[in-house]
Every structure is written in structure tokens, then in C-alpha cells.
XYZ file of C-alpha atoms in Angstrom:
338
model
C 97.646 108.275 82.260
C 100.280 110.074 84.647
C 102.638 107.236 86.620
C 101.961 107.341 90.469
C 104.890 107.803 92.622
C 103.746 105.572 95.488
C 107.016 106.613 97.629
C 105.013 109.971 97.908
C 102.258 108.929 100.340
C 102.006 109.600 103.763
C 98.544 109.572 105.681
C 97.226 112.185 104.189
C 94.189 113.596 101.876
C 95.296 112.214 98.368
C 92.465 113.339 95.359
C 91.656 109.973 93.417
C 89.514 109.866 90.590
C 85.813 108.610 92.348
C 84.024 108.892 95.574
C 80.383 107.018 95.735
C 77.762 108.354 97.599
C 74.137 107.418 98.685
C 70.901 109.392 100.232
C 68.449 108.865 102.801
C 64.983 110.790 102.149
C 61.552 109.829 102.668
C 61.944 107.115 105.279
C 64.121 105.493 102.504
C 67.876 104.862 101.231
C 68.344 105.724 97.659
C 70.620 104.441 94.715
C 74.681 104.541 94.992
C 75.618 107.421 93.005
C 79.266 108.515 91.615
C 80.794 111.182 92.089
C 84.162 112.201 90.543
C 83.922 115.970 92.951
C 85.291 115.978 95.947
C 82.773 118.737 96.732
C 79.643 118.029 99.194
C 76.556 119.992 99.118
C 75.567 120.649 103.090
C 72.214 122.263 103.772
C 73.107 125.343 106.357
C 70.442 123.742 108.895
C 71.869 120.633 108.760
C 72.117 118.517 111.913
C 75.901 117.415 111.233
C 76.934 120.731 111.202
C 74.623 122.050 114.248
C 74.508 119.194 116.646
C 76.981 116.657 115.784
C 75.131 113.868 113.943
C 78.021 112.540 111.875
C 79.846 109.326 112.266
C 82.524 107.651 110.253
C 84.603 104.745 109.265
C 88.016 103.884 108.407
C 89.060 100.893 106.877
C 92.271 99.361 103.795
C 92.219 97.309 101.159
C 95.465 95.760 100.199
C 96.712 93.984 97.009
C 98.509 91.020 97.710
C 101.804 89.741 95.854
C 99.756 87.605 94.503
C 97.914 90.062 92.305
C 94.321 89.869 94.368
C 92.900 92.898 95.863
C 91.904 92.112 99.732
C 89.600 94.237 101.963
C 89.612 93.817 105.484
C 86.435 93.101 107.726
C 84.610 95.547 105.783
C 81.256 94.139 107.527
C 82.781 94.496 111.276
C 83.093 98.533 110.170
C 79.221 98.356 108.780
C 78.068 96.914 112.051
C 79.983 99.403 113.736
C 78.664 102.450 111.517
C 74.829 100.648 112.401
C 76.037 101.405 115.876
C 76.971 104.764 115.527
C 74.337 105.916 113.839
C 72.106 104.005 116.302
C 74.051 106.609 119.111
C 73.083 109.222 117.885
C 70.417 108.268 115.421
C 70.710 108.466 112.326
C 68.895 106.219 109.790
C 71.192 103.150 109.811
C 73.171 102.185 106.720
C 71.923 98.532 105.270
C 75.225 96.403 105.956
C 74.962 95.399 102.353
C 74.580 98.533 100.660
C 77.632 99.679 102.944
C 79.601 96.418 101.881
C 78.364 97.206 98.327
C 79.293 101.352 98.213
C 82.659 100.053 99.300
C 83.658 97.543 96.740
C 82.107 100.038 93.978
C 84.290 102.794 95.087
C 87.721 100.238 95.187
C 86.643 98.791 91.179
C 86.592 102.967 90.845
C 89.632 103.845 91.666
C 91.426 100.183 90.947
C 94.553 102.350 89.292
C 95.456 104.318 92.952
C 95.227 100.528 94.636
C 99.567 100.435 95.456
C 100.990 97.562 94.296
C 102.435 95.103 97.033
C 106.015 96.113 96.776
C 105.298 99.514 97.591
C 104.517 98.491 100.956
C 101.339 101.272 100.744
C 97.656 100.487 101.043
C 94.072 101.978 99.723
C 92.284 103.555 102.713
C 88.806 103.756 102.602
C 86.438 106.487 104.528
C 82.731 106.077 104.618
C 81.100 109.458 106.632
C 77.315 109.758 107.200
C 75.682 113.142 108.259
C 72.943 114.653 109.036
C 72.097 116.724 105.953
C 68.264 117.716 106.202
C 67.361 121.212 107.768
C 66.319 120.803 111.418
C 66.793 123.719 113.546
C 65.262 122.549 116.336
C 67.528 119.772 118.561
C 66.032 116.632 116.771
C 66.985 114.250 114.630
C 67.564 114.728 110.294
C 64.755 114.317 108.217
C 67.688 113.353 105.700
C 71.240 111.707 105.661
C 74.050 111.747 103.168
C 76.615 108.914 102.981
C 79.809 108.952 101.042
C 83.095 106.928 100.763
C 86.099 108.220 99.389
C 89.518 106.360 99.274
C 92.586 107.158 98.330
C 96.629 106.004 99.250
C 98.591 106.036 101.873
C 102.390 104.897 102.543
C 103.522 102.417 105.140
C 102.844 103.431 108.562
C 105.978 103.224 109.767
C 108.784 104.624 106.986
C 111.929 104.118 109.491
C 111.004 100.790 110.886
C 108.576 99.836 113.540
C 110.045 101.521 116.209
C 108.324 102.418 119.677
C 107.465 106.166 120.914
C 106.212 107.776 124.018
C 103.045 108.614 125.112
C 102.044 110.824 128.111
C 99.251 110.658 130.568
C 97.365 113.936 131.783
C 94.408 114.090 133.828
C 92.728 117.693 132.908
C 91.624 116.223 129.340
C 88.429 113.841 128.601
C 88.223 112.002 125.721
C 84.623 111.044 126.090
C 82.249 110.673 129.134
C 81.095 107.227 130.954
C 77.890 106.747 129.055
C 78.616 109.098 126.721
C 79.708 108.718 123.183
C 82.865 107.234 123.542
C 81.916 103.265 122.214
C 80.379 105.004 118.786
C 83.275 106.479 115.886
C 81.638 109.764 116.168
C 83.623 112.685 115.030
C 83.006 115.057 118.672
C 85.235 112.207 120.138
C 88.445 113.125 118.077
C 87.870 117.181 118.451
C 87.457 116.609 122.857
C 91.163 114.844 122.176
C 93.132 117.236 120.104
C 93.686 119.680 122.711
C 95.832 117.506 124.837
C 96.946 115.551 121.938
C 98.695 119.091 120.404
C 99.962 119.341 123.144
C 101.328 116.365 124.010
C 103.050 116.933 120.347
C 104.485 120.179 121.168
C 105.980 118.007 124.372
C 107.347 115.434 122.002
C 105.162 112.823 122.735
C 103.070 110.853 119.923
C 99.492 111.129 121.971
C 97.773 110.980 125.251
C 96.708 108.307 127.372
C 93.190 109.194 128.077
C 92.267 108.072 131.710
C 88.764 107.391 132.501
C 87.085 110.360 133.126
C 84.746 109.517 136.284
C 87.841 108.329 138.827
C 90.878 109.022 136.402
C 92.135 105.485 138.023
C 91.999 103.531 134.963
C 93.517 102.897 131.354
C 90.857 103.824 128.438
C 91.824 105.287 124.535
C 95.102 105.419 123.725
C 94.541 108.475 121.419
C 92.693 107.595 118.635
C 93.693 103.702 119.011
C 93.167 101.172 121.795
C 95.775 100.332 124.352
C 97.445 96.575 124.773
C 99.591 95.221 127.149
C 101.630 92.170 127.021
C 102.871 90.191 130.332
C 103.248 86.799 131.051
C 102.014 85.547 127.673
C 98.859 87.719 128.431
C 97.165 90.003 125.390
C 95.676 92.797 128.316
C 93.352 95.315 126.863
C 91.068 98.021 128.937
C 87.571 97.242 128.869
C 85.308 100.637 129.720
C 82.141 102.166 128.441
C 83.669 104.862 126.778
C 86.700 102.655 124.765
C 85.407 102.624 120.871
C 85.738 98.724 120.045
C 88.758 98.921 117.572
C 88.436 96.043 114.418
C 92.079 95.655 115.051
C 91.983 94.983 118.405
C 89.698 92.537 118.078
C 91.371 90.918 115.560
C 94.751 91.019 117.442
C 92.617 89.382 120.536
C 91.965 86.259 118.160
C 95.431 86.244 116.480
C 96.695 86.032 120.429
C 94.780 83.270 121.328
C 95.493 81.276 117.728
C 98.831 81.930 119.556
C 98.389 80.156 122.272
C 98.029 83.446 123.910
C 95.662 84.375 127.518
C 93.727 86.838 126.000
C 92.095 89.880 129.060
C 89.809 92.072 128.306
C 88.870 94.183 131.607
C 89.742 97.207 134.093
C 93.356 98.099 133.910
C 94.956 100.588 136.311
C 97.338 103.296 135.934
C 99.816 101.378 138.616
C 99.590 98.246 136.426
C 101.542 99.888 133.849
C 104.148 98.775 135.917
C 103.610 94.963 135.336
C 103.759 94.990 131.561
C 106.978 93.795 129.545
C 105.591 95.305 126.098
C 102.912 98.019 125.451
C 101.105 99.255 122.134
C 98.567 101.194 120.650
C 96.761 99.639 118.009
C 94.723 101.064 115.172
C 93.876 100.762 111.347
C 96.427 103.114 110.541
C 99.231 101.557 111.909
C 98.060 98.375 112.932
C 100.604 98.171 116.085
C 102.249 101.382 116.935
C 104.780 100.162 119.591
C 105.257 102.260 122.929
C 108.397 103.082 124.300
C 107.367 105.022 127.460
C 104.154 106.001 129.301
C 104.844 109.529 130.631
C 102.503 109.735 134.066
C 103.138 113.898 133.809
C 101.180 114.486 136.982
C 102.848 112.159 139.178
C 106.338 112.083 137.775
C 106.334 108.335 137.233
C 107.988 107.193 134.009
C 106.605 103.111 132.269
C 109.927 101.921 130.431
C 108.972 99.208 127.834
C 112.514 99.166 125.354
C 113.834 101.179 122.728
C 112.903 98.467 120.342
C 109.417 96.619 119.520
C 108.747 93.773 121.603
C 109.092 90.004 120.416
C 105.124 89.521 120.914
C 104.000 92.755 119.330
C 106.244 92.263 116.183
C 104.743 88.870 115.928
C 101.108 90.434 116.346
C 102.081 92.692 113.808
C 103.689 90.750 110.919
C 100.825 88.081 111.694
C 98.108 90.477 111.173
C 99.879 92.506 108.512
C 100.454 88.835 106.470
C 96.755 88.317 106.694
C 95.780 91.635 105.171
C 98.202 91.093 102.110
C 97.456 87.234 101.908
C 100.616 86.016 102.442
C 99.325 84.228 105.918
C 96.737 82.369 106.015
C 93.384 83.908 106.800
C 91.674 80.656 108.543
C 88.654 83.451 110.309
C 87.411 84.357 106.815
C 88.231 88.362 106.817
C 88.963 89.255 103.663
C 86.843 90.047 101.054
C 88.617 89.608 97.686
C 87.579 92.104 94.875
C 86.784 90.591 91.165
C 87.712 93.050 88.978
């Protein structure tokens, strides 16, 4: 078997050897089956393609230097797929079957897991679709779920060092009410118009504002926003933020800090206040900001040219529990037996 150059990922599609995938017909869920194409067979009438009934999830599994393979809240991202699917509903994945398809699709592909010194992880994407024909605007008859997982390097290959991020008002992410607390995929195609551009400008994303009074702080691109002041974890509470696992788990690791953790309304102005700002994610855990570009109003946020103290120790803290070298006193791994 072919050595793996694990100095080769990026976050990217990598090929591994099997995906795992499960039905719904019949009012029922069906047996995990494996799959070792990367092929999907799509009905031409079906709803995921036609009226957006498709949700996903993103999560990592990490192996530890102590050998063990460690998966990370995998049952906060099957409640979360329940509530996506109850958005826009779709017959809800059993938490245990989900928990279940992903630890059979890890033991699959158990030779693409990096080892620890690589510094590289196993990502993991469930997606469930409408897949039964229904031409009319309804819901499926019938659903197809499938994980496939696959490698990806460290986040940040040149150090974790902070970027800039610009706010414009002419995009929406997602509307008040709308779909923006579900992991939906029409969410991510409303954002990559200003987020190409905002790439072309030389910035990393946009700052979506909240699209009824464009007043106040909501997605961060695709990651939540966090501001630090005054030994104070801030992050924007709205109807149309998804809830991001790492947030939340950030939120904890601030108060096991000794951390004020806020959770509410946060204005554009208040940018201002803040002594440290990040976007945080799955991908990158922390991605550190450098400067919020306000592009309408001319108005520049400075945070440093290098990571804050409290979002490197965020970071490392949450990075430590994921590859067991800190304590994980909430329970939220899940090791895998092999």
C-alpha cells in the first residue's frame, strides 16, 4: 500500500478508500451501506436539486500522541443535522445511526487517519438530500445520507497569524427567520458573492450584518464571530447565526477560565471596544482577525498583527482537547476501538 505524504493536504477534496451511506424509503431508515464510489445516484426530480432540501455536517477526528483515535462532539453535529432537517423537513437522522455511520466510516478509512506529528486531521462530512421525485413544491418521499472523510493539513501552515475581514452592507447571508440557524447548503451559495469578492479585495471573508437593520454583528463568513474585552468571551446572538460546536465549546473553555462569557446583540460601533477578535469554526478552530474593514463607512477595527494572548490560549486549550493532550473534564470525545 502506497505511503501518504501527509505534508500534501490542504482543505481540500482528498479520494479515500470508503464513504458509508444510508436510505430513507417507506416512512423508514434503512441499513448503513458501503460504498468505495465516490459517485451518487440523484433522481432528476429530486427535491435537493429543485428546492434546496439538503443539509450537512462537518466535523474531525484526531489521533492523539498517544496512539487513540478521538472524535469530537460527534452527537452535538447529529442534534444539529435533526435540526436542519427539521428546517426544512426532511426525515430526521436517528442520533445513533448518525453517531454509528460515523465511527463505521473512520474504522474504514483508519489508514488516511494522520498521525499526530503531522499536525493534520480526518474531516468528516455527513450530507442528507432530498432524493425522491417530487415535482411539485413538497417535501421527498425519499432521503439519501452519506459521510465521506478524508485529510486535511493544519489550518494554519505559517503560524496562527490574524487576517482582515471586511464589512459590506449590499450582501445577506440569510434572512431573520429564515434559514440562517440550520447548516443548510443555500446559506453558503447567498455568501459567496461578497465573499469572492472580498477575496479579490484581499480580505479573508465578509462580516455579514444582520439583514433587517444592518446595525448588528451576525456570521463571520462561514464561522461565528468572538470578541474579547475585559476578560469577556462576546459572541452575537441573532436568529439567523448557525450555532457553531466550536463556539460553544470555546464559551465553556472561557468560563473553565475564569472567563465572563456574553452571548447577545453586538453592534457594528462596538467593534471599537474589543482588544482581540476571531472567527471561529471547525476548520480552523480560531482564525484570528487582524482588521475589520467597515468599506461603507471608511472606518478601519485594528486588533494586532499578531494573535491575541486570550485567543491563543482558547486555541491551544481547545486544540489540546481534540488531540488528548488536555484534559477533556466535559466528556467530548468519543474514542474509536479499532
Amino acid at each position: 500500500m502506497e505511503k501518504i505524504d501527509w505534508k500534501q493536504f490542504g482543505f481540500g477534496y482528498t479520494k479515500t478508500d470508503y464513504n458509508v451511506r444510508c436510505h430513507f424509503r417507506d416512512g423508514k431508515w434503512g441499513e448503513l451501506e458501503t460504498s468505495s464510489s465516490d459517485q451518487v445516484n440523484v433522481h432528476i426530480a429530486a427535491t435537493g436539486l429543485h428546492y434546496g432540501q439538503q443539509a450537512f455536517e462537518g466535523l474531525k477526528a484526531f489521533r492523539g500522541p498517544d496512539g487513540k483515535v478521538r472524535v469530537f462532539r460527534m452527537n452535538e453535529n447529529a442534534k444539529r443535522m435533526q435540526s436542519s432537517s427539521h428546517g426544512i423537513m426532511m426525515a430526521e437522522m436517528p442520533i445513533d445511526l448518525f453517531e454509528e455511520a460515523v465511527i463505521k466510516t473512520i474504522k474504514l478509512n483508519e489508514r488516511w487517519i494522520p498521525p499526530y506529528e503531522s499536525g493534520a486531521s480526518l474531516y468528516i462530512r455527513p450530507v442528507l438530500f432530498g432524493n425522491g421525485p417530487q415535482v411539485g413544491v413538497n417535501p421527498a418521499p425519499e432521503y439519501t445520507f452519506a459521510i465521506f472523510v478524508m485529510p486535511v493539513g493544519p489550518y494554519f501552515k505559517e503560524g496562527f497569524k490574524p487576517t482582515d475581514y471586511v464589512i459590506y452592507r449590499e450582501y445577506d447571508r440569510a434572512a431573520p427567520q429564515g434559514t440562517g440557524t440550520i447548516k443548510v447548503g443555500g446559506n453558503y451559495a447567498s455568501s459567496l458573492r461578497g465573499g469572492t469578492r472580498a477575496h479579490k479585495e484581499g480580505f479573508s471573508a465578509v462580516l455579514f450584518l444582520d439583514a433587517k437593520e444592518k446595525k448588528y454583528i451576525d456570521e463571520c463568513g462561514p464561522a461565528n464571530f468572538f470578541g474579547i474585552k475585559d476578560n469577556t468571551y462576546v459572541t452575537p446572538k441573532s436568529n439567523s447565526i448557525l450555532p457553531s460546536i466550536t463556539n460553544k465549546s470555546l464559551c465553556q473553555i472561557a468560563e473553565d477560565m475564569g472567563m465572563t462569557v456574553e452571548r447577545r446583540k453586538v453592534t457594528v460601533e462596538e467593534l471599537a471596544d474589543f482588544t482581540e477578535a476571531g472567527a471561529c469554526g471547525t476548520a480552523a478552530v480560531i482564525s484570528p482577525i487582524r482588521k475589520i474593514v467597515d468599506a461603507d463607512n471608511k472606518v478601519d477595527y485594528f486588533y494586532g498583527d499578531e494573535a491575541g494572548k486570550t485567543s491563543f490560549k482558547l486555541y491551544e486549550t481547545l486544540r489540546g482537547i481534540q488531540y488528548g493532550t488536555v484534559e477533556d473534564k466535559h466528556n467530548w470525545n468519543t474514542i474509536i476501538e479499532f
